[in-house]
Amino acid sequence: MGSENSALIALSELKNLEAERRAREEAERRAREEAERRAREEEERRRREEEERKRREEEERKRREQAEREAKEREERLRLQEAEARARAEQEARLREEQMRLDAQVKMAQKKARPKWPYAVIGLLAVGLAIGGFIAKKNADEAAEQARLAEEERKRQQEAIEKQMAAIEALRKEMAELDKERKKLEAEQAELKAKLAAAQSEEERQAILAEQAALEEKIKKNRRRRSSAKKKSAAAEKSVDAPVRKGRKDKISVDGDLDDPLSGL
């Protein structure tokens, strides 16, 4: 009977020891799992923070680039507007100057064409009047020719200004379209970068890389076209700042002395 009790006690102790061992192992397992979970959460937190930091930096970089581009575009538009205003002002000034010069020449020709010898000798009056009429007609014809040439010059300059304005407006539209295209290409480029980062297979990566290469060629072409448009814009502004002027006569020449319609006869 005593041996049976001893065996039962020993068995009970073994069970207790086994239970304690299992409890200890379970606690250790749970502790390991908890530590691993915390480590994973910490790593995930650091990864998210790093991604958030990169995202903020990328957004800030894009905002700076966008602000710089918009500032350059505003500056370019202002230059074009100033060039247009200068061209219009110069054209109006030239037209006013030409009109004033023409009016002065016409008045001078009319003044000189008036005969100042109303009491000439009767015998020579007919000849004097004929000569005076001839000279007056000649002066009037020359004044009319001057007016015609001035009008042609005004029209030529007006056409040149209109062509310059049309060229500047076309450049403005072209630059706006190119900038719109650039923004679209940059958006596509960012989208491809995101796809490449999320690619699951090498085949998918190669396909995305091929798309990126083709897109990069489009971006380079857009950059070259924008550079060319800027050069054309600068050339257009230069042509507006330095308009070409044709030579012209400053005054009407009159043969003979109109104060003496008889020219010494």
Short mmCIF file of C-alpha atoms in Angstrom, two decimals:
data_model
loop_
_atom_site.label_atom_id
_atom_site.label_comp_id
_atom_site.label_asym_id
_atom_site.label_seq_id
_atom_site.Cartn_x
_atom_site.Cartn_y
_atom_site.Cartn_z
CA MET A 1 0.00 0.00 0.00
CA GLY A 2 2.85 2.36 0.84
CA SER A 3 4.58 1.65 -2.44
CA GLU A 4 1.41 2.43 -4.35
CA ASN A 5 1.07 5.77 -2.56
CA SER A 6 4.68 6.58 -3.32
CA ALA A 7 4.14 5.75 -6.97
CA LEU A 8 1.04 7.93 -7.09
CA ILE A 9 2.89 10.79 -5.44
CA ALA A 10 5.79 10.43 -7.85
CA LEU A 11 3.39 10.30 -10.80
CA SER A 12 1.62 13.40 -9.54
CA GLU A 13 4.92 15.22 -9.19
CA LEU A 14 5.91 14.19 -12.69
CA LYS A 15 2.60 15.50 -14.01
CA ASN A 16 3.13 18.76 -12.16
CA LEU A 17 6.64 19.07 -13.53
CA GLU A 18 5.39 18.32 -17.04
CA ALA A 19 2.63 20.89 -16.67
CA GLU A 20 5.12 23.46 -15.42
CA ARG A 21 7.45 22.67 -18.31
CA ARG A 22 4.66 23.03 -20.81
CA ALA A 23 3.48 26.25 -19.19
CA ARG A 24 7.04 27.60 -19.27
CA GLU A 25 7.49 26.63 -22.91
CA GLU A 26 4.13 28.20 -23.77
CA ALA A 27 5.11 31.39 -21.99
CA GLU A 28 8.45 31.45 -23.80
CA ARG A 29 6.71 30.81 -27.11
CA ARG A 30 4.26 33.61 -26.48
CA ALA A 31 7.09 35.92 -25.43
CA ARG A 32 8.98 35.12 -28.64
CA GLU A 33 5.88 35.67 -30.75
CA GLU A 34 5.19 38.95 -28.96
CA ALA A 35 8.78 40.07 -29.50
CA GLU A 36 8.62 39.09 -33.17
CA ARG A 37 5.28 40.86 -33.55
CA ARG A 38 6.67 44.01 -31.97
CA ALA A 39 9.76 43.81 -34.17
CA ARG A 40 7.59 43.44 -37.27
CA GLU A 41 5.40 46.34 -36.21
CA GLU A 42 8.45 48.48 -35.52
CA GLU A 43 9.95 47.59 -38.88
CA GLU A 44 6.63 48.31 -40.60
CA ARG A 45 6.38 51.63 -38.78
CA ARG A 46 9.91 52.60 -39.83
CA ARG A 47 9.18 51.54 -43.40
CA ARG A 48 5.97 53.62 -43.50
CA GLU A 49 7.75 56.61 -42.01
CA GLU A 50 10.55 56.30 -44.56
CA GLU A 51 8.06 56.03 -47.43
CA GLU A 52 6.13 59.00 -46.08
CA ARG A 53 9.34 61.02 -45.80
CA LYS A 54 10.31 60.16 -49.38
CA ARG A 55 6.80 60.95 -50.58
CA ARG A 56 6.87 64.35 -48.89
CA GLU A 57 10.31 65.11 -50.30
CA GLU A 58 9.17 64.09 -53.79
CA GLU A 59 6.04 66.23 -53.53
CA GLU A 60 8.10 69.17 -52.29
CA ARG A 61 10.54 68.72 -55.18
CA LYS A 62 7.69 68.61 -57.69
CA ARG A 63 6.11 71.69 -56.12
CA ARG A 64 9.40 73.58 -56.41
CA GLU A 65 9.86 72.50 -60.02
CA GLN A 66 6.27 73.41 -60.84
CA ALA A 67 6.69 76.83 -59.21
CA GLU A 68 9.91 77.43 -61.15
CA ARG A 69 8.28 76.39 -64.43
CA GLU A 70 5.26 78.60 -63.80
CA ALA A 71 7.53 81.53 -62.94
CA LYS A 72 9.47 81.03 -66.18
CA GLU A 73 6.24 80.74 -68.16
CA ARG A 74 4.89 83.94 -66.58
CA GLU A 75 8.15 85.69 -67.41
CA GLU A 76 7.96 84.43 -71.00
CA ARG A 77 4.35 85.61 -71.35
CA LEU A 78 5.26 89.01 -69.94
CA ARG A 79 8.13 89.33 -72.42
CA LEU A 80 5.80 88.51 -75.29
CA GLN A 81 3.19 90.98 -74.06
CA GLU A 82 5.84 93.68 -73.65
CA ALA A 83 7.12 92.96 -77.15
CA GLU A 84 3.59 93.30 -78.54
CA ALA A 85 3.05 96.57 -76.67
CA ARG A 86 6.38 97.97 -77.88
CA ALA A 87 5.60 96.96 -81.45
CA ARG A 88 2.18 98.62 -81.35
CA ALA A 89 3.57 101.79 -79.75
CA GLU A 90 6.39 102.03 -82.29
CA GLN A 91 4.01 101.42 -85.17
CA GLU A 92 1.61 104.11 -83.95
CA ALA A 93 4.49 106.54 -83.43
CA ARG A 94 5.83 105.86 -86.93
CA LEU A 95 2.39 106.33 -88.44
CA ARG A 96 1.86 109.61 -86.58
CA GLU A 97 5.30 110.83 -87.60
CA GLU A 98 4.69 109.86 -91.22
CA GLN A 99 1.29 111.57 -91.25
CA MET A 100 2.71 114.76 -89.73
CA ARG A 101 5.58 114.78 -92.22
CA LEU A 102 3.23 114.23 -95.11
CA ASP A 103 0.83 116.96 -93.93
CA ALA A 104 3.72 119.40 -93.57
CA GLN A 105 5.03 118.62 -97.05
CA VAL A 106 1.59 118.98 -98.60
CA LYS A 107 1.07 122.35 -96.88
CA MET A 108 4.53 123.48 -97.98
CA ALA A 109 3.85 122.42 -101.55
CA GLN A 110 0.48 124.19 -101.56
CA LYS A 111 2.02 127.33 -100.09
CA LYS A 112 4.82 127.39 -102.64
CA ALA A 113 2.39 126.67 -105.45
CA ARG A 114 0.47 129.93 -104.85
CA PRO A 115 1.59 132.57 -107.38
CA LYS A 116 2.80 135.83 -105.84
CA TRP A 117 2.84 137.91 -109.00
CA PRO A 118 -0.78 138.88 -109.63
CA TYR A 119 0.25 142.13 -111.33
CA ALA A 120 2.70 140.75 -113.87
CA VAL A 121 2.99 142.21 -117.30
CA ILE A 122 -0.11 141.46 -119.36
CA GLY A 123 1.91 140.16 -122.27
CA LEU A 124 3.75 137.67 -120.10
CA LEU A 125 0.85 136.83 -117.79
CA ALA A 126 -0.38 133.94 -119.89
CA VAL A 127 3.10 132.45 -120.04
CA GLY A 128 3.62 133.01 -116.31
CA LEU A 129 0.29 131.45 -115.44
CA ALA A 130 1.04 128.49 -117.67
CA ILE A 131 4.44 128.01 -116.06
CA GLY A 132 3.00 128.52 -112.58
CA GLY A 133 0.20 126.10 -113.31
CA PHE A 134 2.68 123.58 -114.64
CA ILE A 135 4.88 123.90 -111.55
CA ALA A 136 1.88 123.83 -109.22
CA LYS A 137 0.61 120.70 -110.94
CA LYS A 138 4.07 119.18 -110.74
CA ASN A 139 4.26 119.95 -107.03
CA ALA A 140 0.76 118.60 -106.48
CA ASP A 141 1.68 115.45 -108.39
CA GLU A 142 4.83 115.06 -106.32
CA ALA A 143 2.85 115.61 -103.12
CA ALA A 144 0.33 113.00 -104.25
CA GLU A 145 3.18 110.62 -105.05
CA GLN A 146 4.69 111.27 -101.64
CA ALA A 147 1.31 110.56 -100.06
CA ARG A 148 0.99 107.36 -102.05
CA LEU A 149 4.49 106.23 -101.07
CA ALA A 150 3.83 107.12 -97.44
CA GLU A 151 0.59 105.13 -97.51
CA GLU A 152 2.38 102.16 -99.06
CA GLU A 153 5.09 102.42 -96.40
CA ARG A 154 2.46 102.60 -93.67
CA LYS A 155 0.69 99.53 -95.06
CA ARG A 156 3.98 97.67 -95.39
CA GLN A 157 4.93 98.44 -91.80
CA GLN A 158 1.43 97.55 -90.60
CA GLU A 159 1.61 94.21 -92.41
CA ALA A 160 5.06 93.56 -90.92
CA ILE A 161 3.77 94.30 -87.42
CA GLU A 162 0.72 92.09 -87.95
CA LYS A 163 2.94 89.25 -89.15
CA GLN A 164 5.17 89.68 -86.10
CA MET A 165 2.15 89.69 -83.80
CA ALA A 166 0.78 86.57 -85.49
CA ALA A 167 4.16 84.85 -85.14
CA ILE A 168 4.37 85.77 -81.45
CA GLU A 169 0.82 84.53 -80.84
CA ALA A 170 1.58 81.27 -82.65
CA LEU A 171 4.70 80.82 -80.52
CA ARG A 172 2.67 81.47 -77.39
CA LYS A 173 0.15 78.79 -78.35
CA GLU A 174 2.90 76.35 -79.32
CA MET A 175 4.69 76.85 -75.99
CA ALA A 176 1.41 76.35 -74.09
CA GLU A 177 0.73 73.10 -75.98
CA LEU A 178 4.28 71.88 -75.39
CA ASP A 179 4.04 72.64 -71.69
CA LYS A 180 0.73 70.77 -71.51
CA GLU A 181 2.35 67.82 -73.26
CA ARG A 182 5.33 68.00 -70.86
CA LYS A 183 3.06 67.78 -67.82
CA LYS A 184 1.26 64.78 -69.30
CA LEU A 185 4.55 63.01 -70.06
CA GLU A 186 5.84 63.66 -66.54
CA ALA A 187 2.65 62.21 -65.08
CA GLU A 188 3.06 59.11 -67.25
CA GLN A 189 6.69 58.85 -66.17
CA ALA A 190 5.72 58.94 -62.48
CA GLU A 191 3.06 56.29 -63.10
CA LEU A 192 5.58 54.00 -64.81
CA LYS A 193 7.99 54.41 -61.88
CA ALA A 194 5.26 53.31 -59.51
CA LYS A 195 4.44 50.32 -61.72
CA LEU A 196 8.11 49.36 -61.90
CA ALA A 197 8.41 49.44 -58.12
CA ALA A 198 5.37 47.16 -57.82
CA ALA A 199 6.38 44.76 -60.63
CA GLN A 200 6.14 41.07 -59.60
CA SER A 201 8.12 39.41 -62.38
CA GLU A 202 11.16 40.07 -64.53
CA GLU A 203 9.03 39.96 -67.67
CA GLU A 204 6.78 42.67 -66.29
CA ARG A 205 9.82 44.75 -65.30
CA GLN A 206 11.31 44.51 -68.80
CA ALA A 207 8.02 45.57 -70.39
CA ILE A 208 7.80 48.60 -68.09
CA LEU A 209 11.44 49.49 -68.78
CA ALA A 210 10.71 49.42 -72.52
CA GLU A 211 7.77 51.77 -71.97
CA GLN A 212 10.01 54.05 -69.91
CA ALA A 213 12.62 54.16 -72.68
CA ALA A 214 9.98 55.12 -75.27
CA LEU A 215 8.55 57.73 -72.90
CA GLU A 216 12.01 59.17 -72.28
CA GLU A 217 12.43 59.70 -76.03
CA LYS A 218 9.14 61.60 -76.10
CA ILE A 219 10.29 63.74 -73.16
CA LYS A 220 13.58 64.54 -74.93
CA LYS A 221 11.71 65.46 -78.11
CA ASN A 222 9.37 67.71 -76.11
CA ARG A 223 12.38 69.35 -74.44
CA ARG A 224 14.02 70.02 -77.82
CA ARG A 225 10.82 71.50 -79.23
CA ARG A 226 10.37 73.76 -76.19
CA SER A 227 13.98 74.93 -76.52
CA SER A 228 13.42 75.68 -80.21
CA ALA A 229 10.21 77.57 -79.42
CA LYS A 230 12.03 79.70 -76.84
CA LYS A 231 14.74 80.57 -79.38
CA LYS A 232 12.09 81.52 -81.93
CA SER A 233 10.36 83.64 -79.29
CA ALA A 234 13.60 85.48 -78.54
CA ALA A 235 14.15 86.06 -82.28
CA ALA A 236 10.60 87.38 -82.66
CA GLU A 237 11.11 89.80 -79.77
CA LYS A 238 14.38 90.97 -81.32
CA SER A 239 12.69 91.60 -84.67
CA VAL A 240 9.99 93.63 -82.90
CA ASP A 241 12.58 95.66 -80.98
CA ALA A 242 14.51 96.50 -84.18
CA PRO A 243 11.96 97.04 -87.01
CA VAL A 244 13.31 97.53 -90.53
CA ARG A 245 12.66 100.94 -91.99
CA LYS A 246 12.81 101.73 -95.65
CA GLY A 247 14.45 104.88 -96.88
CA ARG A 248 12.15 107.79 -97.74
CA LYS A 249 12.31 111.30 -99.03
CA ASP A 250 12.32 113.93 -96.31
CA LYS A 251 10.88 116.69 -98.44
CA ILE A 252 9.37 117.51 -101.81
CA SER A 253 11.78 119.10 -104.24
CA VAL A 254 10.47 121.97 -106.36
CA ASP A 255 12.14 123.04 -109.58
CA GLY A 256 12.52 126.78 -110.00
CA ASP A 257 11.55 129.70 -107.77
CA LEU A 258 7.82 129.73 -107.11
CA ASP A 259 8.05 133.31 -105.89
CA ASP A 260 8.90 134.07 -109.53
CA PRO A 261 6.45 132.09 -111.69
CA LEU A 262 8.11 133.51 -114.79
CA SER A 263 11.45 132.00 -113.72
CA GLY A 264 13.29 135.16 -114.75
CA LEU A 265 11.62 135.56 -118.14
#
